């Protein structure tokens, strides 16, 4: 009987055996080819490193051609090619070279335990300014955020234009894609980096392999600090009624109600003139009041008189009388009468003895 946790885990240092000619002695039946375009600014670099590319692909029996007129790179299989997956790796190599990945890193794709992922981020954000800010957030100050992500995922990451090229193990590429997409969705990469650091520490403990890690991982809640602005004028819905609103009164109806309709033309004109003059009088009165405000003196605060401290104090006559009586009875420095009598009695007793 074998424990299930042992079956699920890969032994340390285990590697899948390499694919050799003995696995496929007859080779491939058909010739396969892939081509990719590259930008103009990569032409000089590709021209320099192309002999190294041909040499690296030649080991896997794959031909490589560089067309500078058309601006394309082509890889094709040969009769000697025995590994069917070699052409896929060659295709990924030329794709990475077109996306500004240096040859020293891109050539690692030919290894068995290395894969690549080109993430398109150009269409994830509408505004160009917002896209540039979020892309810069992925890089971090002096590339520190990207470097931390590379160390945690064991991947090489290259941010270029509208794409992010990643090169490394499959587990690392999965994490890189998640972090990049979350950053474009306005989730700061530091949150994902914290989670990756905790996962890295938990993976070291063999007891936690079969347990859920949700209790250890941090949970970040989004806080909407900005409150929704309420409109100044709120449209309050009125109760529905099947009856239409009453018809508004016309000018004639108003004149009939006030009695103006039956007045003559002169009387109407006179009444209008009186109304105009009354309005003018009110306006002139208000204007004059506003002008006169400048000539009205401001109210002064009443002067507060400072009360002089009264020198005269109430004299307690009875208290003074008692003090005088006590002074008469007791001379300055003399003992009280009771003590004098006791001393006299003691002296007499001594004399008798």
Coordinates of C-alpha atoms in Angstrom, one line a residue:
X1 CA 0.0 0.0 0.0
X2 CA 1.4 3.4 -1.1
X3 CA 0.2 6.7 0.3
X4 CA -1.6 8.9 -2.2
X5 CA 0.5 12.0 -1.3
X6 CA 3.6 10.1 -2.4
X7 CA 2.0 9.2 -5.7
X8 CA 1.1 12.9 -6.4
X9 CA 4.6 14.2 -5.7
X10 CA 7.5 14.1 -8.1
X11 CA 10.7 12.8 -6.6
X12 CA 13.5 15.4 -6.2
X13 CA 16.0 15.5 -9.0
X14 CA 13.8 13.4 -11.3
X15 CA 14.0 14.3 -15.0
X16 CA 12.1 12.9 -18.0
X17 CA 14.6 11.0 -20.3
X18 CA 15.7 13.0 -23.4
X19 CA 14.1 12.2 -26.8
X20 CA 16.8 10.5 -29.0
X21 CA 17.0 9.1 -32.5
X22 CA 16.3 5.6 -31.2
X23 CA 12.8 6.8 -30.2
X24 CA 12.1 7.9 -33.8
X25 CA 14.6 6.2 -36.2
X26 CA 12.6 6.7 -39.4
X27 CA 12.4 10.5 -39.0
X28 CA 9.5 12.7 -40.2
X29 CA 7.3 12.1 -43.2
X30 CA 6.5 15.7 -44.2
X31 CA 8.5 18.9 -44.1
X32 CA 7.1 21.6 -41.7
X33 CA 8.0 25.3 -41.7
X34 CA 7.1 28.4 -39.7
X35 CA 7.8 32.1 -40.5
X36 CA 7.5 35.3 -38.5
X37 CA 8.0 39.0 -39.2
X38 CA 10.3 41.2 -37.2
X39 CA 10.4 45.0 -36.7
X40 CA 12.9 47.1 -38.5
X41 CA 14.8 48.1 -35.4
X42 CA 15.7 44.3 -34.7
X43 CA 17.4 43.9 -38.1
X44 CA 20.9 44.9 -37.1
X45 CA 20.9 42.6 -34.0
X46 CA 19.5 39.6 -35.9
X47 CA 22.1 40.1 -38.6
X48 CA 24.8 39.8 -36.0
X49 CA 23.5 36.8 -34.0
X50 CA 22.0 34.8 -37.0
X51 CA 25.0 32.5 -37.4
X52 CA 24.6 31.5 -33.7
X53 CA 20.9 30.9 -34.3
X54 CA 21.7 28.6 -37.3
X55 CA 24.3 26.7 -35.2
X56 CA 21.8 26.2 -32.3
X57 CA 19.1 25.0 -34.6
X58 CA 21.5 22.9 -36.6
X59 CA 22.1 20.7 -33.6
X60 CA 18.4 19.7 -33.8
X61 CA 18.6 19.4 -37.6
X62 CA 16.4 22.4 -38.3
X63 CA 17.2 25.0 -41.1
X64 CA 16.8 28.7 -40.4
X65 CA 16.6 31.5 -43.0
X66 CA 16.7 35.3 -42.6
X67 CA 15.0 37.5 -45.2
X68 CA 16.1 41.1 -44.7
X69 CA 14.2 42.4 -47.8
X70 CA 10.8 41.0 -46.6
X71 CA 11.8 41.3 -42.9
X72 CA 11.0 37.7 -41.9
X73 CA 12.6 34.6 -40.3
X74 CA 11.8 31.1 -41.4
X75 CA 12.5 27.7 -39.8
X76 CA 12.0 24.4 -41.6
X77 CA 12.6 20.7 -40.8
X78 CA 15.0 18.5 -42.8
X79 CA 15.2 14.8 -43.6
X80 CA 17.5 14.3 -40.7
X81 CA 15.1 15.8 -38.1
X82 CA 13.9 13.1 -35.8
X83 CA 12.3 15.1 -32.9
X84 CA 8.8 16.2 -34.1
X85 CA 8.6 18.9 -31.4
X86 CA 11.9 20.6 -32.5
X87 CA 10.1 22.7 -35.1
X88 CA 7.7 24.0 -32.5
X89 CA 10.7 25.1 -30.3
X90 CA 12.3 26.7 -33.3
X91 CA 9.1 28.6 -34.0
X92 CA 9.1 29.9 -30.4
X93 CA 12.8 30.9 -30.7
X94 CA 12.2 33.1 -33.8
X95 CA 9.1 34.6 -32.1
X96 CA 11.1 35.5 -29.0
X97 CA 13.9 37.0 -31.1
X98 CA 11.3 39.2 -32.9
X99 CA 10.0 40.4 -29.5
X100 CA 13.4 41.8 -28.5
X101 CA 14.5 38.9 -26.3
X102 CA 18.3 38.5 -26.4
X103 CA 19.7 35.4 -28.1
X104 CA 21.4 34.2 -24.8
X105 CA 17.9 33.8 -23.2
X106 CA 15.9 32.8 -26.3
X107 CA 18.1 29.8 -27.0
X108 CA 17.0 28.2 -23.7
X109 CA 13.7 27.4 -25.4
X110 CA 15.4 24.5 -27.1
X111 CA 15.7 22.7 -23.7
X112 CA 13.1 20.2 -22.6
X113 CA 12.1 21.8 -19.3
X114 CA 11.8 25.4 -20.7
X115 CA 8.7 26.9 -22.3
X116 CA 7.7 30.4 -23.4
X117 CA 4.6 32.5 -23.3
X118 CA 4.0 35.8 -25.2
X119 CA 1.2 37.7 -23.5
X120 CA -0.6 40.4 -25.5
X121 CA -1.5 43.4 -23.3
X122 CA -2.1 46.1 -25.9
X123 CA -5.9 45.5 -26.2
X124 CA -6.6 45.1 -22.4
X125 CA -6.8 48.8 -21.6
X126 CA -8.6 51.4 -23.7
X127 CA -6.8 54.6 -22.9
X128 CA -3.2 54.8 -24.0
X129 CA -2.1 56.9 -20.9
X130 CA -3.6 54.3 -18.5
X131 CA -1.9 51.5 -20.4
X132 CA 1.5 53.2 -20.1
X133 CA 1.1 53.7 -16.4
X134 CA 0.0 50.1 -15.7
X135 CA 2.9 48.8 -17.9
X136 CA 5.3 50.9 -15.9
X137 CA 3.7 49.6 -12.6
X138 CA 4.6 46.1 -13.8
X139 CA 8.2 47.1 -14.2
X140 CA 8.4 48.9 -10.9
X141 CA 11.0 51.5 -9.8
X142 CA 14.2 50.7 -11.6
X143 CA 12.8 47.3 -12.6
X144 CA 12.6 46.1 -9.0
X145 CA 9.0 44.6 -9.3
X146 CA 9.9 42.7 -12.5
X147 CA 13.1 41.4 -10.9
X148 CA 11.2 40.1 -7.8
X149 CA 8.7 38.4 -10.1
X150 CA 11.6 36.8 -12.0
X151 CA 13.2 35.4 -8.8
X152 CA 9.9 34.0 -7.5
X153 CA 8.8 32.3 -10.8
X154 CA 12.3 31.3 -12.1
X155 CA 11.3 32.9 -15.4
X156 CA 12.9 35.5 -17.7
X157 CA 10.4 38.3 -18.4
X158 CA 10.7 40.9 -21.2
X159 CA 8.2 43.8 -21.4
X160 CA 8.4 45.2 -24.9
X161 CA 5.7 47.4 -26.6
X162 CA 2.3 45.8 -26.5
X163 CA 3.5 42.3 -25.4
X164 CA 5.2 40.6 -22.4
X165 CA 7.5 37.7 -23.3
X166 CA 8.2 35.1 -20.5
X167 CA 10.6 32.2 -20.7
X168 CA 10.9 29.5 -18.0
X169 CA 9.2 26.4 -16.4
X170 CA 5.5 25.8 -17.0
X171 CA 4.5 26.5 -13.4
X172 CA 6.3 29.8 -13.4
X173 CA 4.7 30.9 -16.7
X174 CA 1.3 30.3 -15.3
X175 CA 2.0 32.7 -12.4
X176 CA 3.6 35.3 -14.7
X177 CA 0.5 35.4 -16.9
X178 CA -1.8 35.8 -13.9
X179 CA 0.3 38.7 -12.5
X180 CA 0.5 40.5 -15.9
X181 CA -3.3 40.2 -16.5
X182 CA -4.1 41.3 -13.0
X183 CA -1.8 44.4 -13.4
X184 CA -3.6 45.4 -16.5
X185 CA -6.9 45.0 -14.6
X186 CA -5.6 47.6 -12.1
X187 CA -4.5 45.1 -9.4
X188 CA -1.1 46.1 -8.1
X189 CA 1.6 43.3 -8.7
X190 CA 2.8 43.6 -5.1
X191 CA -0.3 41.7 -3.9
X192 CA 0.5 38.8 -6.2
X193 CA 4.2 38.9 -5.2
X194 CA 3.2 38.6 -1.5
X195 CA 1.1 35.6 -2.3
X196 CA 3.9 33.9 -4.3
X197 CA 6.3 34.5 -1.4
X198 CA 4.0 32.8 1.0
X199 CA 3.4 29.9 -1.4
X200 CA 7.1 29.4 -1.8
X201 CA 7.6 29.1 2.0
X202 CA 4.6 26.7 2.3
X203 CA 5.9 24.5 -0.5
X204 CA 9.0 23.7 1.7
X205 CA 6.8 22.0 4.3
X206 CA 6.0 18.4 3.3
X207 CA 3.1 18.1 5.7
X208 CA 1.2 20.9 3.9
X209 CA 1.4 19.3 0.5
X210 CA -2.1 17.6 0.8
X211 CA -3.7 20.5 2.7
X212 CA -5.5 23.6 1.4
X213 CA -3.4 26.8 1.6
X214 CA -6.3 29.3 1.6
X215 CA -6.1 29.9 5.4
X216 CA -2.4 31.1 4.9
X217 CA -2.8 33.2 1.8
X218 CA -3.7 36.9 2.3
X219 CA -7.1 38.2 1.1
X220 CA -7.1 41.7 -0.3
X221 CA -10.4 43.5 -0.6
X222 CA -10.8 46.3 -3.0
X223 CA -11.8 49.6 -1.4
X224 CA -13.7 52.2 -3.4
X225 CA -12.7 55.4 -1.6
X226 CA -14.4 57.7 -4.1
X227 CA -18.1 58.0 -3.4
X228 CA -20.6 58.4 -6.2
X229 CA -21.5 62.0 -6.8
X230 CA -25.2 62.6 -6.3
X231 CA -26.9 64.9 -8.8
X232 CA -28.0 68.3 -7.5
X233 CA -31.5 68.0 -9.0
X234 CA -33.1 64.7 -8.2
X235 CA -36.0 63.6 -10.4
X236 CA -38.7 62.4 -8.0
X237 CA -41.2 60.1 -9.8
X238 CA -44.8 61.2 -9.3
X239 CA -47.6 58.7 -8.6
X240 CA -49.2 57.4 -11.7
X241 CA -52.7 58.6 -12.3
X242 CA -54.9 57.6 -15.3
X243 CA -56.4 61.1 -15.5
X244 CA -54.6 63.8 -17.6
X245 CA -53.4 67.0 -15.9
X246 CA -55.8 70.0 -15.9
X247 CA -55.6 72.3 -19.0
X248 CA -53.6 75.4 -18.3
X249 CA -55.5 78.7 -18.4
X250 CA -55.1 80.9 -21.4
X251 CA -54.5 84.7 -21.3
X252 CA -58.1 85.4 -22.1
X253 CA -59.3 83.2 -19.2
X254 CA -56.9 85.1 -16.8
X255 CA -58.2 88.5 -18.1
X256 CA -61.8 87.4 -17.7
X257 CA -61.1 86.2 -14.1
X258 CA -59.4 89.6 -13.2
X259 CA -61.9 91.7 -15.1
X260 CA -59.3 93.3 -17.5
X261 CA -61.1 91.8 -20.5
X262 CA -64.0 94.3 -20.1
X263 CA -61.8 97.4 -19.8
X264 CA -61.2 99.8 -22.7
X265 CA -57.9 100.1 -24.6
X266 CA -57.0 103.4 -22.9
X267 CA -57.7 102.0 -19.4
X268 CA -55.6 98.9 -20.2
X269 CA -52.6 101.1 -21.3
X270 CA -53.0 103.3 -18.2
X271 CA -53.1 100.3 -15.9
X272 CA -49.9 98.9 -17.6
X273 CA -48.1 102.3 -17.2
X274 CA -49.1 102.4 -13.5
X275 CA -47.6 98.9 -13.0
X276 CA -44.4 99.9 -14.8
X277 CA -44.0 103.1 -12.8
X278 CA -44.6 101.1 -9.5
X279 CA -41.9 98.7 -10.5
X280 CA -39.5 101.5 -11.4
X281 CA -40.2 103.2 -8.0
X282 CA -39.4 100.0 -6.1
X283 CA -36.2 99.5 -8.1
X284 CA -35.1 103.1 -7.4
X285 CA -35.9 102.8 -3.7
X286 CA -33.8 99.6 -3.4
X287 CA -30.9 101.2 -5.3
X288 CA -31.0 104.3 -3.1
X289 CA -31.0 102.1 0.1
X290 CA -28.0 100.2 -1.2
X291 CA -26.2 103.5 -1.9
X292 CA -27.0 104.9 1.6
X293 CA -25.6 101.8 3.3
X294 CA -22.1 103.2 2.7
X295 CA -23.0 106.4 4.7
X296 CA -24.5 104.6 7.7
X297 CA -21.8 104.5 10.5
X298 CA -21.2 101.1 12.1
X299 CA -22.4 100.4 15.5
X300 CA -19.8 101.0 18.1
X301 CA -19.3 98.7 21.1
X302 CA -20.2 100.4 24.4
X303 CA -17.2 101.4 26.5
X304 CA -16.8 99.2 29.5
X305 CA -15.7 101.2 32.6
X306 CA -13.1 99.4 34.7
X307 CA -14.1 99.1 38.3
X308 CA -11.4 100.3 40.7
X309 CA -10.6 97.9 43.5
X310 CA -12.3 99.2 46.6
X311 CA -9.7 100.1 49.3
X312 CA -12.3 100.3 52.0
X313 CA -12.8 96.9 53.7
X314 CA -15.4 96.0 56.3
X315 CA -14.0 96.2 59.8
X316 CA -15.1 93.6 62.2
X317 CA -15.2 95.5 65.5
X318 CA -16.1 92.5 67.7
X319 CA -13.0 90.5 66.5
X320 CA -10.7 93.5 67.3
X321 CA -12.2 93.7 70.8
X322 CA -11.5 90.0 71.5
X323 CA -7.9 90.4 70.3
X324 CA -7.3 93.4 72.7
X325 CA -8.7 91.4 75.6
X326 CA -6.4 88.4 74.9
X327 CA -3.5 90.8 74.6
X328 CA -4.2 92.3 78.0
X329 CA -4.4 88.8 79.6
X330 CA -1.3 87.5 77.9
X331 CA 1.8 89.7 77.9
X332 CA 4.3 89.2 75.1
X333 CA 6.6 86.2 75.9
X334 CA 4.8 85.5 79.3
X335 CA 3.2 82.2 80.2
X336 CA -0.6 81.9 80.7
X337 CA -2.1 82.2 84.2
X338 CA -2.8 78.5 84.7
X339 CA 0.8 77.6 84.0
X340 CA 2.1 80.3 86.4
X341 CA -0.2 78.9 89.2
X342 CA 1.1 75.4 88.7
X343 CA 4.7 76.5 88.8
X344 CA 4.1 78.5 92.1
X345 CA 2.6 75.4 93.7
X346 CA 5.6 73.2 92.7
X347 CA 8.0 75.8 94.2
X348 CA 6.2 75.8 97.5
X349 CA 6.3 72.0 97.7
X350 CA 10.0 72.1 97.2
X351 CA 10.5 74.6 99.9
X352 CA 8.5 72.5 102.4
X353 CA 10.6 69.5 101.6

